[in-house]
């Protein structure tokens, strides 16, 4: 766990070095952390809109909408880090700002999954839509367990699938799915002799990681619950 935390921290520090020049520009422009957080939220609304349009106007084999949505997910995810850095470097930290950031992060994730579920149901990926909904549940419970534990005075962080990991996994795989469809086709299917159904299709590049997120988020939530229980027992 300590090694995982160390790797994650070093990665964050590396990203901060890259985005700090942008942060300084934001500060000079007079953008507050709450404004940056709001921009990230609006971008995630855009993600949902792309998925919804893809469901309504695209066809099952046209995965370009998935690719564009994935790129926007990653771009919007940057604002999760930018707002915190604007608060730190601009000396604009506030209790309400932290609350506002947390609330809009939850709304952003819910809206993103709304778009994903709408797209999957619209193109009849029913099993994948169920996994997407389970991933939504897990994502919310990871955050809720931490918030509830911290309300009891217990630090409850860590886990394999925190918000940054979820954003990168879903965003990157969605973008990769869209790009791959340009080369092998959005309706490509791989069959193995002796098996009646296909074992892989282009959309799997997006849907399989969603299933992984669905499993790992709920594991993370339960692990945090167990860790919180241990901490509570230790305090008695």
Short mmCIF file of C-alpha atoms in Angstrom, two decimals, residues 7-214:
data_model
loop_
_atom_site.label_atom_id
_atom_site.label_comp_id
_atom_site.label_asym_id
_atom_site.label_seq_id
_atom_site.Cartn_x
_atom_site.Cartn_y
_atom_site.Cartn_z
CA UNK A 7 4.07 5.88 -6.94
CA UNK A 8 0.79 7.81 -7.04
CA UNK A 9 2.33 10.76 -5.18
CA UNK A 10 5.38 10.88 -7.46
CA UNK A 11 3.11 10.77 -10.50
CA UNK A 12 1.04 13.65 -9.14
CA UNK A 13 4.15 15.71 -8.47
CA UNK A 14 5.31 15.10 -12.03
CA UNK A 15 1.94 16.23 -13.40
CA UNK A 16 2.01 19.33 -11.19
CA UNK A 17 5.33 20.36 -12.73
CA UNK A 18 3.72 20.18 -16.18
CA UNK A 19 0.50 22.02 -15.31
CA UNK A 20 1.95 24.66 -12.96
CA UNK A 21 2.68 27.11 -15.84
CA UNK A 22 -0.99 26.83 -16.85
CA UNK A 23 -2.02 27.34 -13.23
CA UNK A 24 0.04 30.54 -13.04
CA UNK A 25 -1.67 31.83 -16.20
CA UNK A 26 -5.08 31.11 -14.64
CA UNK A 27 -4.08 33.01 -11.52
CA UNK A 28 -2.92 36.00 -13.58
CA UNK A 29 -6.23 35.96 -15.45
CA UNK A 30 -8.02 36.16 -12.11
CA UNK A 31 -9.64 32.73 -12.27
CA UNK A 32 -10.59 31.41 -8.85
CA UNK A 33 -10.47 27.71 -7.90
CA UNK A 34 -14.28 27.59 -7.92
CA UNK A 35 -14.36 28.92 -11.48
CA UNK A 36 -11.86 26.27 -12.59
CA UNK A 37 -13.94 23.60 -10.85
CA UNK A 38 -17.04 24.88 -12.65
CA UNK A 39 -15.27 24.68 -16.02
CA UNK A 40 -14.43 21.05 -15.34
CA UNK A 41 -18.06 20.35 -14.50
CA UNK A 42 -19.28 22.01 -17.73
CA UNK A 43 -16.79 19.91 -19.72
CA UNK A 44 -18.19 16.74 -18.15
CA UNK A 45 -21.67 17.85 -19.16
CA UNK A 46 -20.19 18.07 -22.66
CA UNK A 47 -18.99 14.47 -22.31
CA UNK A 48 -22.53 13.31 -21.55
CA UNK A 49 -23.89 15.32 -24.47
CA UNK A 50 -21.43 13.66 -26.87
CA UNK A 51 -22.46 10.20 -25.67
CA UNK A 52 -26.14 11.07 -25.96
CA UNK A 53 -25.73 12.46 -29.46
CA UNK A 54 -23.75 9.34 -30.36
CA UNK A 55 -26.63 7.19 -29.16
CA UNK A 56 -29.26 9.21 -31.01
CA UNK A 57 -27.49 10.03 -34.28
CA UNK A 58 -24.68 7.50 -34.58
CA UNK A 59 -24.91 3.82 -35.40
CA UNK A 60 -23.54 0.82 -33.51
CA UNK A 61 -20.42 0.65 -35.68
CA UNK A 62 -19.59 4.36 -35.43
CA UNK A 63 -17.33 4.69 -32.40
CA UNK A 64 -15.98 8.15 -33.17
CA UNK A 65 -18.35 9.59 -30.58
CA UNK A 66 -16.79 7.32 -27.96
CA UNK A 67 -13.33 8.52 -28.96
CA UNK A 68 -14.23 12.21 -28.78
CA UNK A 69 -15.95 11.70 -25.44
CA UNK A 70 -12.87 9.92 -24.12
CA UNK A 71 -10.62 12.79 -25.11
CA UNK A 72 -12.94 15.26 -23.39
CA UNK A 73 -13.04 13.10 -20.25
CA UNK A 74 -9.25 13.32 -20.00
CA UNK A 75 -9.27 17.07 -20.70
CA UNK A 76 -11.97 17.67 -18.09
CA UNK A 77 -10.00 15.52 -15.65
CA UNK A 78 -7.11 17.96 -15.82
CA UNK A 79 -9.32 20.58 -14.19
CA UNK A 80 -9.60 18.32 -11.13
CA UNK A 81 -5.92 18.97 -10.58
CA UNK A 82 -5.87 22.53 -11.85
CA UNK A 83 -8.42 23.81 -9.32
CA UNK A 84 -6.46 22.44 -6.39
CA UNK A 85 -3.21 23.91 -7.68
CA UNK A 86 -4.85 27.28 -8.33
CA UNK A 87 -6.01 27.25 -4.70
CA UNK A 88 -2.56 26.33 -3.40
CA UNK A 89 -0.34 28.50 -5.59
CA UNK A 90 -2.78 31.40 -5.58
CA UNK A 91 -3.26 31.18 -1.80
CA UNK A 92 -7.03 30.91 -2.33
CA UNK A 93 -7.82 27.88 -0.20
CA UNK A 94 -11.21 27.89 1.52
CA UNK A 95 -13.42 25.43 3.34
CA UNK A 96 -16.32 26.13 1.00
CA UNK A 97 -14.01 25.71 -2.01
CA UNK A 98 -13.09 22.22 -0.84
CA UNK A 99 -16.79 21.39 -0.37
CA UNK A 100 -17.71 22.89 -3.76
CA UNK A 101 -14.96 20.88 -5.45
CA UNK A 102 -16.11 17.62 -3.86
CA UNK A 103 -19.76 18.20 -4.74
CA UNK A 104 -19.08 19.11 -8.37
CA UNK A 105 -16.70 16.15 -8.72
CA UNK A 106 -19.55 13.85 -7.73
CA UNK A 107 -21.96 15.58 -10.12
CA UNK A 108 -19.38 15.41 -12.91
CA UNK A 109 -18.91 11.67 -12.46
CA UNK A 110 -22.64 10.98 -12.24
CA UNK A 111 -23.27 12.96 -15.41
CA UNK A 112 -20.42 11.21 -17.22
CA UNK A 113 -21.82 7.79 -16.33
CA UNK A 114 -25.29 8.96 -17.34
CA UNK A 115 -23.94 9.64 -20.82
CA UNK A 116 -22.10 6.31 -20.93
CA UNK A 117 -25.17 4.33 -19.82
CA UNK A 118 -27.37 6.18 -22.30
CA UNK A 119 -24.96 5.37 -25.13
CA UNK A 120 -24.63 1.69 -24.21
CA UNK A 121 -28.37 1.17 -23.81
CA UNK A 122 -29.06 3.09 -27.01
CA UNK A 123 -26.82 0.74 -28.99
CA UNK A 124 -28.03 -2.38 -27.16
CA UNK A 125 -24.92 -3.08 -25.08
CA UNK A 126 -27.16 -4.05 -22.20
CA UNK A 127 -24.65 -6.11 -20.18
CA UNK A 128 -22.07 -3.36 -20.48
CA UNK A 129 -24.64 -0.77 -19.40
CA UNK A 130 -25.22 -2.79 -16.22
CA UNK A 131 -21.48 -2.81 -15.53
CA UNK A 132 -21.41 0.96 -16.15
CA UNK A 133 -24.17 1.41 -13.58
CA UNK A 134 -22.31 -0.80 -11.10
CA UNK A 135 -19.20 1.29 -11.75
CA UNK A 136 -21.26 4.39 -10.97
CA UNK A 137 -22.41 2.85 -7.69
CA UNK A 138 -18.86 1.87 -6.76
CA UNK A 139 -17.51 5.31 -7.64
CA UNK A 140 -20.03 7.02 -5.41
CA UNK A 141 -19.46 4.59 -2.53
CA UNK A 142 -15.68 5.08 -2.66
CA UNK A 143 -16.25 8.79 -2.07
CA UNK A 144 -19.06 8.29 0.44
CA UNK A 145 -17.13 5.88 2.68
CA UNK A 146 -14.23 8.33 2.82
CA UNK A 147 -16.49 11.30 3.58
CA UNK A 148 -18.42 9.41 6.26
CA UNK A 149 -15.26 8.08 7.88
CA UNK A 150 -13.62 11.50 7.90
CA UNK A 151 -16.80 12.84 9.50
CA UNK A 152 -16.06 10.42 12.34
CA UNK A 153 -12.50 11.70 12.58
CA UNK A 154 -10.87 8.83 10.67
CA UNK A 155 -8.59 9.21 7.68
CA UNK A 156 -9.84 6.87 4.97
CA UNK A 157 -7.88 7.15 1.74
CA UNK A 158 -6.19 4.72 -0.61
CA UNK A 159 -7.45 1.94 -2.84
CA UNK A 160 -6.89 0.76 -6.37
CA UNK A 161 -9.59 2.82 -8.07
CA UNK A 162 -9.79 6.37 -6.78
CA UNK A 163 -11.18 9.20 -8.90
CA UNK A 164 -8.00 9.98 -10.89
CA UNK A 165 -7.60 6.29 -11.79
CA UNK A 166 -11.24 6.09 -12.86
CA UNK A 167 -11.00 9.19 -15.04
CA UNK A 168 -7.78 8.05 -16.73
CA UNK A 169 -8.98 4.47 -17.25
CA UNK A 170 -12.35 5.38 -18.75
CA UNK A 171 -11.12 8.41 -20.69
CA UNK A 172 -8.03 6.77 -22.17
CA UNK A 173 -9.82 3.53 -23.13
CA UNK A 174 -12.73 5.44 -24.70
CA UNK A 175 -10.31 7.50 -26.78
CA UNK A 176 -8.33 4.38 -27.72
CA UNK A 177 -11.57 2.66 -28.73
CA UNK A 178 -12.49 5.52 -31.04
CA UNK A 179 -9.02 5.66 -32.60
CA UNK A 180 -8.85 1.88 -33.08
CA UNK A 181 -12.21 1.91 -34.86
CA UNK A 182 -10.69 4.15 -37.54
CA UNK A 183 -8.22 1.39 -38.44
CA UNK A 184 -10.05 -1.91 -37.89
CA UNK A 185 -13.63 -0.67 -38.09
CA UNK A 186 -16.17 -0.07 -35.35
CA UNK A 187 -18.01 -3.31 -36.07
CA UNK A 188 -14.94 -5.58 -36.11
CA UNK A 189 -15.46 -8.92 -34.36
CA UNK A 190 -12.97 -11.67 -33.58
CA UNK A 191 -14.13 -15.26 -33.63
CA UNK A 192 -12.30 -18.32 -32.34
CA UNK A 193 -12.88 -21.71 -34.00
CA UNK A 194 -15.20 -23.82 -31.90
CA UNK A 195 -16.82 -20.85 -30.16
CA UNK A 196 -20.16 -19.71 -31.57
CA UNK A 197 -19.96 -16.12 -30.34
CA UNK A 198 -17.23 -13.54 -30.91
CA UNK A 199 -14.64 -13.20 -28.14
CA UNK A 200 -13.69 -9.62 -28.99
CA UNK A 201 -15.08 -6.60 -30.79
CA UNK A 202 -13.83 -3.07 -31.16
CA UNK A 203 -16.22 -1.80 -28.49
CA UNK A 204 -14.58 -4.20 -26.00
CA UNK A 205 -11.67 -1.75 -25.74
CA UNK A 206 -14.13 0.57 -23.97
CA UNK A 207 -16.56 -1.80 -22.27
CA UNK A 208 -14.06 -4.22 -20.70
CA UNK A 209 -12.28 -1.47 -18.72
CA UNK A 210 -15.70 -0.29 -17.51
CA UNK A 211 -16.29 -3.78 -16.10
CA UNK A 212 -12.87 -3.62 -14.41
CA UNK A 213 -13.74 -0.22 -12.92
CA UNK A 214 -17.07 -1.65 -11.71
#
